[in-house]
Amino acid sequence: MTMESAEKIVDKVKLDFTQAKAKHLLFKSKLKSMLYGMEMEETPLISHYECAVGKWIYGHALNDFGHIPEMHELEKVHSDIHLSARKLIALYKSGNIEEARKGLEEMELIADHLIGLLSTVELKVQENTSPVSFQETNLQPFEVNMQELQDLQRLNQDLDKRIREQSKEIYEAKERFELVAKATHDAVWDWNLLTNKIWWNENYKELFGYPYGDMGERLETWRNSIHPEDREKVIQGIQKIIDQGEKQWAAEYRFRKADGTYSIVYDRGYVLHHENNKPFRMVGSLSDITERKKSELELAATNRRLQLALDAGKLGSYELDLNSGIIECSTQCKSNLGLSLDATLDLKGLYNIILPEDRKGVEDAIQHAISNDTDYSAEYRVVWPDGSIQWIYASGLVIRNTERLAVQIGGVTVNISKQKLFEQELSNEVKERTRELAQANKELSRSNVNLEEFAYAASHDMKEPIRKIHFFADLIKSRLKDKFSKEEISYFERMEAAAKRMGYLIDDLLSYSQVSIRPRQLELVDLNEIMNEVITDLELEIEEKKATIHFHQLPVIQGHHRQIQQAFQNLISNAVKFQKPGCSPGIIISCKETLGNHSSFHLSKEAQQKNFYQIAIQDNGIGFDPLESERIFNVFTRLHGNSAYKGTGVGLSIVRKVVENHGGYVMGKSELGKGAAFILLLPK
């Protein structure tokens, strides 16, 4: 064999092996494209005898290069590759795409080994210098056409792009899933339908009390935590979604917590499918809706109670559509309006059954509620089918849309005919009682005038005999003074003292009868002026007892000047009179503004919210027993004998009567030997 012939044979061998490698790469690319959903050419599924590389091996390569050991190993590896390819494609078609793609990585290692064997065999063929080893006629290499090379290039480019895109999408989807799993308050789960393993996020611990990881990956653990009464329904529901190729699933059921109690949960999931519509994964989230379900139950119970209340009160509900004028009425509402149960109603129909004189009031009430965004309420009369007139009270709320436009009024109606009849009867009775009361007041006023006249006449008539007693007693005593014994003179003095006491008593009774009548007209009374007048009137007593009186700025009030002066004069007179032996009287008068409920008086709720002047008159006299603090205001009540302290026991009664006439309150506080304080509460 010439050198030129040998070189031609070597070139053919190179071309032969190069084309074999190309056919193998084309086969591997087509297999990879199938597993990434790009094309479904069935070349990888044919027998290893029938494929292009197989035909090359069994067509001439074993005969021409069989003396090289690696050639037989290459034959076996090629057979294994085809067997592995068929398994991977079977996995892909059954929906186990991830497993198939993972197997492709392992198979490519074998394929790379085949390329290595091809290179080894090729090298040994070229190194063989024996020309008899190669017969030029036996070297008939198959051709790799331009279209196949272009397909190989296109497939590799498309595959690289597809894999990069899918890798990016998978990474981004995984990243989003992990972020959502951390951000949500739900227990997020990921169920691999191929391995039947399930993953949970950390919120599972917070919701149900299980330490993270206790659920594990076993689906049975989740299944066994479902309440036995709910378990079959939940499992069947999920299986039905998967079997029918649907994507969305949701259910409510009871789920056992770590402490053995059950929560009500809302579970929803989404089924993921491969390109061939085979389900391979399901992701979802589990929410604890126990509190929401409790609220729903409480709301339902509230609605039931509300309906019972509506039924008990014969309240009929309605909804007025302001656009169409249609009124949806409950059964009781129709009954209130005198409509049949199957009757329909709109605003025009309502106006038709309302008395004409009441229609405008209803229209105005509706417009006022809409315009001023207030509640709607109206009273009107309707005519029932039997001709009777019935009073209806309607109230409701204006409902507005997102643009704040009024679209509906919803509320209740009630038949108030009985109440109206009662009100009319009550009004008539009140008028009659008012007339009777006016007549009684007229007679009482006449009686008061007569009483005042009688009191004045009686006191005048009673004082006349007393004056005569004084006159004749003095006359007898002056003429017979020398003839009387000491005992007889004592009798005369005691008689004169009794006559004087009778005069004082008549004066005090007259004063009490005058203050017993509430003053008809009030005027502005300056309490500072009152105190100056009292001090002037009691000037002799004050000087005699060497009393001191201090008062701060006192207010101006609405009152009756004479009565207020009587009250203060009695209080100051008592403070001077009930002097502690060996101690000059000291009197301090103070005043402050106060709210009724801040005072020490027991007042009504209404009085507690009023403003008052609290005036305190404090002395340093003999005081009195605290047990007597209420009794001392009774008429003719005296705590001391007349020989020690003169008086009639009417003064404090006059004080209380005057204070009460002015809408106020009075109390006394004291301890024996520690002075006394009288507190007046007068309206501001």
C-alpha positions as MATLAB code, in Angstrom:
seq = 'MTMESAEKIVDKVKLDFTQAKAKHLLFKSKLKSMLYGMEMEETPLISHYECAVGKWIYGHALNDFGHIPEMHELEKVHSDIHLSARKLIALYKSGNIEEARKGLEEMELIADHLIGLLSTVELKVQENTSPVSFQETNLQPFEVNMQELQDLQRLNQDLDKRIREQSKEIYEAKERFELVAKATHDAVWDWNLLTNKIWWNENYKELFGYPYGDMGERLETWRNSIHPEDREKVIQGIQKIIDQGEKQWAAEYRFRKADGTYSIVYDRGYVLHHENNKPFRMVGSLSDITERKKSELELAATNRRLQLALDAGKLGSYELDLNSGIIECSTQCKSNLGLSLDATLDLKGLYNIILPEDRKGVEDAIQHAISNDTDYSAEYRVVWPDGSIQWIYASGLVIRNTERLAVQIGGVTVNISKQKLFEQELSNEVKERTRELAQANKELSRSNVNLEEFAYAASHDMKEPIRKIHFFADLIKSRLKDKFSKEEISYFERMEAAAKRMGYLIDDLLSYSQVSIRPRQLELVDLNEIMNEVITDLELEIEEKKATIHFHQLPVIQGHHRQIQQAFQNLISNAVKFQKPGCSPGIIISCKETLGNHSSFHLSKEAQQKNFYQIAIQDNGIGFDPLESERIFNVFTRLHGNSAYKGTGVGLSIVRKVVENHGGYVMGKSELGKGAAFILLLPK';
ca = [
       0.000    0.000    0.000;
       1.406    3.346   -1.021;
       1.835    6.268    1.390;
      -0.830    8.146   -0.469;
      -3.257    5.243   -0.092;
      -2.537    5.005    3.641;
      -3.197    8.713    4.094;
      -6.521    8.410    2.292;
      -7.498    5.524    4.554;
      -6.564    7.547    7.674;
      -8.646   10.503    6.447;
     -11.613    8.229    5.885;
     -11.149    6.769    9.376;
     -11.131   10.289   10.875;
     -14.253   11.206    8.936;
     -15.875    7.925    9.937;
     -15.325    8.502   13.664;
     -16.153   12.202   13.445;
     -19.494   11.383   11.866;
     -20.156    8.680   14.486;
     -19.502   11.211   17.236;
     -21.813   13.698   15.537;
     -24.579   11.104   15.267;
     -24.155   10.326   18.957;
     -24.309   14.008   19.921;
     -27.425   14.437   17.776;
     -29.033   11.467   19.543;
     -28.140   12.865   22.994;
     -29.484   16.342   22.113;
     -32.780   14.900   20.868;
     -33.132   12.909   24.090;
     -32.444   16.009   26.164;
     -34.934   18.060   24.137;
     -37.610   15.440   24.817;
     -37.026   15.592   28.572;
     -37.332   19.392   28.503;
     -40.584   19.343   26.514;
     -39.187   20.799   23.276;
     -39.845   17.986   20.813;
     -41.066   14.429   20.922;
     -39.103   12.721   18.120;
     -39.015    9.033   18.985;
     -35.373    8.405   17.873;
     -34.136    7.641   21.401;
     -36.793    4.934   21.735;
     -35.650    2.778   18.786;
     -33.389   -0.253   19.197;
     -29.683    0.287   19.666;
     -29.275   -1.797   16.495;
     -31.437    0.574   14.459;
     -30.061    3.964   15.474;
     -27.406    5.685   13.359;
     -24.537    4.866   15.704;
     -25.774    1.304   16.049;
     -25.839    0.847   12.299;
     -22.247    2.182   12.178;
     -21.139   -0.234   14.910;
     -22.776   -3.326   13.507;
     -22.474   -2.296    9.893;
     -18.690   -2.216    9.684;
     -17.003   -0.818   12.807;
     -16.951   -4.172   14.668;
     -15.622   -5.913   11.594;
     -13.024   -3.287   10.765;
     -11.981   -2.371   14.310;
     -13.011   -5.428   16.346;
      -9.393   -6.338   16.950;
      -9.276   -3.319   19.309;
     -10.656   -4.269   22.825;
     -12.196   -0.840   23.486;
     -14.431   -1.371   20.442;
     -16.346   -4.117   22.238;
     -16.644   -1.985   25.388;
     -17.978    0.815   23.169;
     -20.651   -1.569   21.825;
     -21.815   -2.392   25.386;
     -21.849    1.258   26.531;
     -23.901    2.200   23.456;
     -26.434   -0.528   24.322;
     -26.630    0.726   27.962;
     -27.237    4.290   26.773;
     -30.261    3.246   24.735;
     -31.635    1.195   27.611;
     -31.189    4.181   29.986;
     -32.818    6.545   27.437;
     -35.940    4.379   27.222;
     -36.243    4.340   31.042;
     -35.872    8.118   31.277;
     -38.492    8.746   28.623;
     -40.854    6.309   30.377;
     -40.385    8.283   33.617;
     -41.063   11.551   31.789;
     -44.243   10.251   30.212;
     -45.498    8.957   33.582;
     -45.141   12.428   35.076;
     -41.871   11.885   36.964;
     -40.192   14.712   35.098;
     -37.804   15.808   37.839;
     -36.617   12.250   38.327;
     -36.170   11.833   34.561;
     -34.103   15.009   34.294;
     -32.028   13.957   37.251;
     -31.384   10.606   35.521;
     -30.326   12.469   32.385;
     -27.367   13.931   34.255;
     -26.210   10.407   35.197;
     -26.727    9.138   31.642;
     -24.635   11.975   30.198;
     -21.653   10.653   32.132;
     -22.065    7.351   30.316;
     -22.448    9.208   27.018;
     -19.248   11.113   27.663;
     -17.560    7.757   28.290;
     -18.774    6.582   24.869;
     -17.198    9.645   23.233;
     -14.009    8.828   25.064;
     -14.082    5.248   23.772;
     -14.680    6.485   20.212;
     -11.626    8.720   20.516;
      -9.538    5.862   21.919;
     -10.528    3.427   19.146;
      -9.933    6.121   16.509;
      -6.470    6.845   17.859;
      -5.473    3.168   17.880;
      -6.741    2.725   14.329;
      -4.632    5.652   13.161;
      -1.540    4.358   14.967;
      -1.841    0.962   13.290;
       0.716    1.151   10.424;
      -0.025   -2.257    9.003;
      -1.732   -1.636    5.669;
      -3.290   -5.091    5.692;
      -5.277   -4.136    8.758;
      -7.541   -1.868    6.739;
      -9.166   -2.704    3.474;
     -10.187    0.445    1.690;
     -13.292   -1.270    0.360;
     -14.549   -1.963    3.885;
     -14.423    1.692    4.953;
     -17.827    2.973    3.927;
     -18.659    5.713    6.490;
     -22.206    7.091    6.731;
     -22.754   10.711    6.077;
     -23.787   13.468    8.467;
     -25.643   15.944    6.287;
     -25.790   19.692    6.784;
     -29.410   19.580    7.989;
     -28.478   17.238   10.849;
     -25.615   19.502   11.874;
     -27.925   22.502   11.796;
     -30.515   20.580   13.860;
     -27.808   19.690   16.353;
     -26.723   23.314   16.646;
     -30.330   24.537   16.944;
     -31.232   21.950   19.554;
     -28.206   22.750   21.694;
     -28.859   26.498   21.515;
     -32.567   26.092   22.297;
     -31.791   23.668   25.093;
     -29.279   26.010   26.708;
     -31.781   28.879   26.516;
     -34.645   26.714   27.796;
     -32.599   25.373   30.693;
     -31.386   28.865   31.673;
     -34.939   30.221   31.600;
     -36.329   27.302   33.579;
     -33.492   27.531   36.093;
     -34.152   31.244   36.544;
     -37.897   30.689   36.868;
     -37.352   27.866   39.339;
     -34.972   30.008   41.408;
     -37.311   33.012   41.401;
     -40.347   30.855   42.164;
     -38.476   29.163   44.996;
     -37.372   32.544   46.354;
     -40.934   33.938   46.174;
     -42.320   30.822   47.809;
     -39.835   31.087   50.691;
     -40.627   34.797   51.176;
     -44.373   34.153   51.172;
     -43.928   31.268   53.588;
     -42.113   33.610   55.990;
     -44.399   36.625   55.547;
     -47.768   34.923   55.948;
     -49.366   34.053   59.284;
     -50.662   30.790   57.811;
     -49.063   27.370   57.970;
     -47.677   26.945   54.434;
     -47.251   23.423   53.084;
     -45.616   21.829   50.012;
     -46.686   18.303   49.060;
     -44.604   16.254   46.582;
     -47.193   14.038   44.888;
     -44.495   11.747   43.479;
     -42.702   10.985   46.761;
     -45.796   11.613   48.951;
     -43.723   13.786   51.283;
     -44.943   17.102   52.710;
     -43.069   20.197   53.986;
     -44.344   22.798   56.499;
     -43.117   26.319   57.310;
     -42.331   27.575   60.825;
     -45.768   29.136   61.369;
     -47.063   25.626   61.920;
     -45.603   25.786   65.445;
     -47.261   29.123   66.294;
     -50.686   28.068   65.056;
     -50.895   24.572   66.478;
     -48.215   24.340   69.154;
     -46.103   21.628   67.534;
     -42.311   22.088   67.709;
     -41.007   22.804   64.222;
     -40.218   19.541   62.488;
     -42.539   17.378   64.584;
     -44.898   16.996   61.621;
     -42.073   15.500   59.627;
     -42.419   14.752   55.940;
     -44.898   11.901   56.223;
     -48.331   12.668   54.804;
     -49.908   10.264   57.310;
     -49.007   12.583   60.195;
     -51.124   15.383   58.700;
     -53.903   12.961   57.759;
     -54.078   11.550   61.293;
     -54.363   15.060   62.771;
     -57.656   15.658   60.962;
     -60.697   15.055   63.145;
     -61.963   11.494   62.519;
     -65.402   12.799   61.522;
     -63.871   15.101   58.872;
     -60.972   12.952   57.664;
     -62.619   10.908   54.903;
     -64.384   13.908   53.386;
     -61.147   15.951   53.255;
     -59.031   13.147   51.744;
     -61.674   12.316   49.142;
     -61.984   15.974   48.198;
     -58.245   16.329   47.540;
     -58.065   13.064   45.619;
     -60.993   14.086   43.426;
     -59.273   17.352   42.466;
     -56.044   15.522   41.587;
     -57.769   12.744   39.632;
     -59.884   15.148   37.569;
     -56.902   17.294   36.629;
     -58.239   20.379   38.415;
     -55.993   22.950   40.087;
     -57.864   24.595   42.998;
     -58.904   22.880   46.237;
     -60.248   24.246   49.548;
     -61.953   22.832   52.635;
     -62.838   23.603   56.241;
     -62.224   20.952   58.890;
     -61.161   20.368   62.479;
     -57.425   19.939   63.099;
     -55.838   18.558   66.269;
     -53.340   20.808   68.061;
     -50.380   19.715   70.166;
     -52.413   20.041   73.384;
     -55.081   17.666   72.055;
     -57.724   20.320   71.409;
     -59.104   20.993   67.945;
     -58.977   24.175   65.883;
     -61.268   24.919   62.976;
     -59.038   25.475   59.929;
     -59.469   26.680   56.384;
     -57.149   24.754   54.043;
     -56.594   25.567   50.378;
     -54.145   24.279   47.822;
     -53.018   24.565   44.211;
     -52.017   21.570   42.062;
     -48.967   21.949   39.779;
     -48.775   19.953   36.531;
     -45.923   19.061   34.159;
     -46.000   19.911   30.474;
     -47.803   16.641   29.829;
     -50.545   17.662   32.353;
     -49.344   15.155   34.919;
     -49.715   16.451   38.536;
     -46.454   16.368   40.443;
     -46.809   18.882   43.288;
     -49.405   20.642   45.447;
     -48.781   23.757   47.536;
     -51.122   25.547   49.900;
     -51.723   27.153   53.269;
     -53.603   26.310   56.451;
     -55.394   29.105   58.399;
     -56.763   28.849   61.932;
     -60.293   30.290   61.652;
     -61.528   29.186   65.076;
     -62.116   32.734   66.326;
     -63.755   33.743   63.055;
     -66.132   30.770   63.249;
     -66.932   31.688   66.845;
     -67.688   35.242   65.705;
     -69.879   33.904   62.912;
     -71.776   31.733   65.387;
     -72.156   34.676   67.777;
     -73.340   36.860   64.891;
     -75.841   34.211   63.859;
     -77.075   33.965   67.452;
     -77.293   37.766   67.614;
     -79.287   37.804   64.392;
     -81.623   35.182   65.819;
     -82.073   37.231   68.994;
     -82.601   40.342   66.895;
     -85.263   38.573   64.872;
     -86.929   37.397   68.080;
     -86.848   40.970   69.356;
     -88.310   42.233   66.076;
     -91.030   39.610   66.236;
     -91.755   40.293   69.909;
     -91.973   44.039   69.334;
     -93.859   43.570   66.050;
     -91.129   45.513   64.282;
     -91.166   45.141   60.517;
     -87.912   45.602   58.592;
     -87.666   47.226   55.163;
     -85.107   48.295   52.544;
     -85.872   51.230   50.229;
     -83.858   51.383   46.986;
     -83.508   55.116   46.318;
     -82.763   54.604   42.617;
     -85.713   52.366   41.699;
     -88.024   53.321   44.577;
     -88.708   49.620   45.261;
     -89.273   48.723   48.931;
     -88.422   45.226   50.156;
     -90.663   44.546   53.173;
     -90.628   41.800   55.777;
     -93.853   39.998   56.634;
     -94.351   42.102   59.773;
     -93.707   45.326   57.840;
     -96.457   44.426   55.374;
     -98.739   43.600   58.289;
     -98.035   47.002   59.866;
     -98.943   48.754   56.615;
    -102.048   46.627   56.075;
    -100.670   44.880   52.972;
    -101.165   41.260   51.940;
     -98.205   38.894   52.211;
     -97.788   38.627   48.429;
     -98.057   42.384   47.866;
     -95.215   44.331   46.266;
     -94.465   47.897   47.296;
     -92.635   50.910   45.968;
     -92.385   54.515   47.143;
     -95.329   55.621   45.002;
     -97.490   52.813   46.391;
     -96.505   53.793   49.952;
     -97.550   57.415   49.360;
    -100.900   56.163   48.037;
    -101.818   54.511   51.353;
    -100.497   57.403   53.522;
    -103.036   60.082   54.418;
    -102.546   63.094   52.113;
    -101.796   65.477   54.977;
     -98.913   63.224   56.157;
     -97.215   62.586   52.776;
     -95.124   65.744   52.668;
     -93.773   65.047   56.147;
     -92.508   61.647   54.982;
     -90.952   63.123   51.832;
     -89.252   65.868   53.849;
     -87.942   63.337   56.403;
     -86.378   61.219   53.625;
     -84.767   64.221   51.931;
     -83.512   65.600   55.253;
     -81.834   62.282   56.121;
     -80.174   62.100   52.684;
     -79.059   65.752   52.579;
     -77.801   65.975   56.166;
     -76.454   62.420   56.484;
     -78.631   61.775   59.531;
     -80.986   59.004   60.599;
     -84.401   58.865   59.002;
     -87.526   58.901   61.179;
     -91.160   59.759   60.520;
     -94.643   59.250   61.913;
     -97.555   58.965   59.534;
    -101.026   57.513   59.181;
    -102.014   54.820   56.683;
    -105.415   53.588   55.596;
    -105.921   49.855   56.005;
    -108.127   47.873   53.612;
    -110.884   47.818   56.271;
    -110.914   51.628   56.229;
    -109.309   52.054   59.668;
    -106.607   54.653   60.228;
    -103.381   53.304   61.701;
    -100.379   55.238   63.021;
     -96.956   54.044   61.799;
     -93.542   54.993   63.107;
     -90.654   54.377   60.668;
     -86.931   54.824   61.285;
     -83.829   53.896   59.336;
     -80.249   54.530   58.252;
     -79.089   55.987   54.950;
     -76.654   53.657   53.153;
     -74.129   55.235   50.782;
     -71.809   53.844   48.100;
     -68.071   54.466   47.760;
     -68.795   57.818   46.100;
     -70.830   58.814   49.189;
     -74.048   58.820   47.164;
     -77.177   57.697   49.024;
     -78.407   54.445   47.469;
     -80.631   52.878   50.115;
     -82.507   53.427   53.362;
     -82.905   50.423   55.634;
     -84.800   50.301   58.903;
     -87.928   49.205   60.748;
     -91.588   50.130   61.077;
     -93.955   49.652   63.999;
     -97.672   50.216   64.432;
     -98.051   52.839   67.195;
    -101.825   53.298   67.007;
    -102.337   52.043   70.575;
     -99.620   54.343   71.882;
    -101.176   57.287   70.045;
    -104.588   56.490   71.534;
    -103.022   56.240   74.993;
    -101.162   59.533   74.454;
    -104.407   61.242   73.474;
    -106.202   59.887   76.525;
    -103.242   60.866   78.697;
    -103.166   64.339   77.159;
    -106.865   64.809   77.899;
    -106.338   63.620   81.456;
    -103.322   65.933   81.886;
    -105.392   68.875   80.649;
    -108.122   68.021   83.130;
    -105.618   67.594   85.968;
    -103.906   70.837   84.961;
    -107.233   72.659   85.110;
    -107.944   71.133   88.530;
    -104.422   72.015   89.700;
    -104.782   75.594   88.506;
    -108.022   75.855   90.453;
    -106.348   74.304   93.506;
    -103.425   76.742   93.204;
    -105.863   79.618   92.971;
    -107.614   78.441   96.111;
    -104.240   77.839   97.806;
    -103.095   81.364   96.943;
    -106.319   82.738   98.408;
    -105.772   80.563  101.468;
    -102.182   81.814  101.845;
    -103.349   85.410  101.671;
    -105.985   84.648  104.276;
    -103.377   82.879  106.380;
    -101.028   85.854  106.209;
    -103.842   88.177  107.168;
    -104.848   85.832  109.980;
    -101.267   85.532  111.238;
    -100.829   89.289  111.252;
    -104.216   89.853  112.951;
    -103.631   87.040  115.431;
    -100.187   88.266  116.382;
    -101.515   91.820  116.725;
    -104.476   90.692  118.812;
    -102.292   88.397  120.949;
     -99.738   91.120  121.575;
    -102.416   93.565  122.861;
    -103.289   91.500  126.005;
     -99.538   91.005  126.639;
     -98.998   94.758  126.515;
    -101.865   95.190  128.983;
    -100.337   92.561  131.269;
     -97.070   94.503  131.211;
     -98.863   97.807  131.818;
    -101.037   96.693  134.733;
     -98.242   94.634  136.279;
     -95.985   97.668  136.288;
     -98.830   99.830  137.662;
     -99.593   97.411  140.526;
     -95.898   96.928  141.294;
     -95.276  100.723  141.425;
     -98.310  101.404  143.722;
     -97.998   98.396  146.027;
     -94.277   97.894  145.907;
     -93.728   98.783  149.532;
     -96.495   96.456  150.688;
     -95.262   93.362  148.811;
     -93.020   90.835  150.347;
     -89.928   89.620  148.534;
     -91.739   86.465  147.516;
     -94.637   88.456  146.025;
     -92.186   90.706  144.099;
     -90.551   87.528  142.715;
     -93.973   86.379  141.481;
     -94.438   89.676  139.640;
     -90.987   89.390  138.004;
     -91.658   85.809  136.915;
     -95.018   86.911  135.455;
     -93.327   89.704  133.513;
     -90.670   87.293  132.188;
     -93.362   84.881  131.023;
     -95.192   87.722  129.248;
     -91.956   88.728  127.509;
     -91.342   85.122  126.409;
     -94.876   84.984  125.060;
     -94.141   88.141  123.051;
     -90.925   86.681  121.625;
     -92.727   83.453  120.773;
     -95.474   85.298  118.915;
     -92.850   87.272  116.967;
     -90.956   84.094  116.006;
     -94.158   82.296  115.006;
     -95.082   85.210  112.814;
     -91.615   85.151  111.227;
     -91.818   81.363  110.645;
     -95.260   81.655  109.065;
     -93.917   84.327  106.728;
     -90.869   82.329  105.579;
     -92.961   79.166  105.160;
     -94.263   80.642  101.903;
     -91.826   80.389   98.979;
     -91.112   83.898   97.631;
     -92.957   84.641   94.389;
     -90.303   86.955   93.008;
     -86.526   86.704   93.351;
     -83.960   89.452   93.101;
     -80.187   89.804   93.135;
     -79.065   89.633   96.761;
     -75.531   90.654   97.740;
     -74.582   88.515  100.744;
     -71.917   91.045  101.742;
     -74.667   93.671  102.216;
     -76.753   91.108  104.123;
     -73.886   90.506  106.547;
     -73.374   94.246  107.123;
     -77.100   94.655  107.889;
     -77.016   91.695  110.311;
     -73.977   93.086  112.138;
     -75.734   96.466  112.454;
     -78.915   94.871  113.860;
     -76.917   92.792  116.382;
     -74.496   95.609  117.244;
     -75.415   95.783  120.965;
     -75.126   92.028  121.510;
     -71.827   91.907  119.596;
     -70.343   94.727  121.684;
     -71.670   93.248  124.921;
     -70.092   89.824  124.201;
     -67.004   91.380  122.569;
     -67.613   89.117  119.564;
     -65.501   89.234  116.389;
     -66.955   88.396  112.967;
     -64.769   87.782  109.903;
     -66.099   87.046  106.424;
     -64.393   86.917  103.064;
     -65.853   88.095   99.787;
     -69.343   86.574   99.576;
     -71.277   86.041   96.315;
     -74.384   87.650   94.852;
     -77.283   85.179   94.521;
     -80.849   85.093   93.286;
     -83.131   85.228   96.320;
     -85.541   87.018   98.611;
     -83.702   89.770  100.507;
     -85.764   89.728  103.711;
     -85.766   85.921  104.059;
     -82.001   85.640  103.417;
     -81.403   88.326  106.069;
     -83.592   86.441  108.580;
     -81.609   83.237  107.993;
     -78.181   84.851  108.425;
     -79.344   86.915  111.421;
     -80.565   83.770  113.222;
     -77.263   81.964  112.519;
     -75.057   84.881  113.667;
     -77.302   85.530  116.697;
     -76.963   81.873  117.803;
     -73.185   81.967  117.299;
     -72.977   85.034  119.578;
     -75.539   83.709  122.079;
     -74.042   80.240  122.681;
     -70.763   81.642  123.973;
     -68.260   79.409  125.687;
     -67.672   80.680  129.260;
     -64.581   82.844  129.539;
     -64.140   83.044  125.790;
     -65.221   85.866  123.483;
     -67.268   84.641  120.491;
     -65.257   84.288  117.274;
     -67.209   83.778  114.039;
     -65.690   83.051  110.600;
     -67.809   82.988  107.426;
     -66.296   81.471  104.253;
     -67.587   80.573  100.802;
     -66.498   78.470   97.826;
     -67.998   77.263   94.557;
     -68.612   73.523   94.247;
     -70.359   70.907   92.150;
     -73.185   69.088   93.894;
     -71.478   65.695   93.816;
     -68.346   67.222   95.405;
     -70.221   68.436   98.470;
     -70.855   66.464  101.673;
     -74.642   66.572  101.187;
     -76.716   63.604  100.057;
     -78.229   64.988   96.841;
     -80.373   63.654   94.007;
     -78.655   62.727   90.717;
     -79.974   65.899   89.156;
     -78.713   68.100   92.014;
     -75.292   66.402   91.913;
     -74.688   67.930   88.483;
     -75.564   71.505   89.538;
     -73.218   74.281   90.670;
     -73.593   75.707   94.201;
     -72.132   78.233   96.614;
     -71.103   76.403   99.785;
     -71.171   78.875  102.712;
     -69.768   77.854  106.108;
     -70.491   79.754  109.376;
     -68.026   78.549  112.034;
     -68.019   79.626  115.687;
     -65.996   78.768  118.798;
     -68.988   78.378  121.135;
     -70.245   75.544  123.314;
     -71.245   73.364  120.361;
     -73.786   70.533  120.527;
     -74.032   66.764  120.516;
     -73.584   65.430  116.921;
     -76.607   63.179  117.525;
     -78.737   66.331  117.703;
     -77.511   67.704  114.332;
     -80.842   66.989  112.622;
     -83.258   67.576  115.484;
     -82.062   71.141  116.141;
     -83.821   72.295  112.934;
     -87.258   71.255  114.246;
     -89.657   73.974  115.479;
     -89.492   74.707  119.238;
     -86.459   72.440  119.713;
     -84.157   73.678  122.488;
     -81.053   71.932  123.806;
     -80.647   74.224  126.839;
     -82.870   75.656  129.581;
     -84.283   79.173  129.251;
     -82.414   80.317  132.359;
     -79.038   79.600  130.676;
     -79.768   80.661  127.116;
     -82.945   82.512  126.243;
     -84.855   81.666  123.037;
     -87.921   79.985  121.572;
     -86.331   77.206  119.442;
     -87.680   78.606  116.182;
     -84.550   80.321  114.772;
     -82.918   77.290  113.070;
     -86.317   76.171  111.741;
     -86.544   79.545  109.988;
     -83.003   79.050  108.591;
     -83.874   75.651  107.076;
     -87.172   76.947  105.646;
     -85.453   79.946  103.988;
     -82.679   77.784  102.485;
     -85.198   75.252  101.146;
     -87.299   78.087   99.686;
     -84.209   79.036   97.666;
     -83.556   75.485   96.396;
     -80.688   74.884   98.783;
     -79.588   72.638  101.643;
     -78.328   73.180  105.207;
     -76.633   71.010  107.821;
     -75.029   71.477  111.244;
     -71.751   69.942  112.398;
     -70.390   70.116  115.934;
     -68.900   68.451  118.985;
     -69.628   69.435  122.571;
     -67.271   72.157  123.683;
     -65.643   72.542  120.274;
     -67.824   75.092  118.549;
     -70.382   74.598  115.803;
     -70.433   74.963  111.998;
     -73.494   75.474  109.830;
     -73.052   74.674  106.122;
     -75.390   76.279  103.558;
     -75.570   75.039   99.954;
     -77.221   77.692   97.766;
     -77.662   77.428   93.956;
     -75.183   79.471   91.943;
];
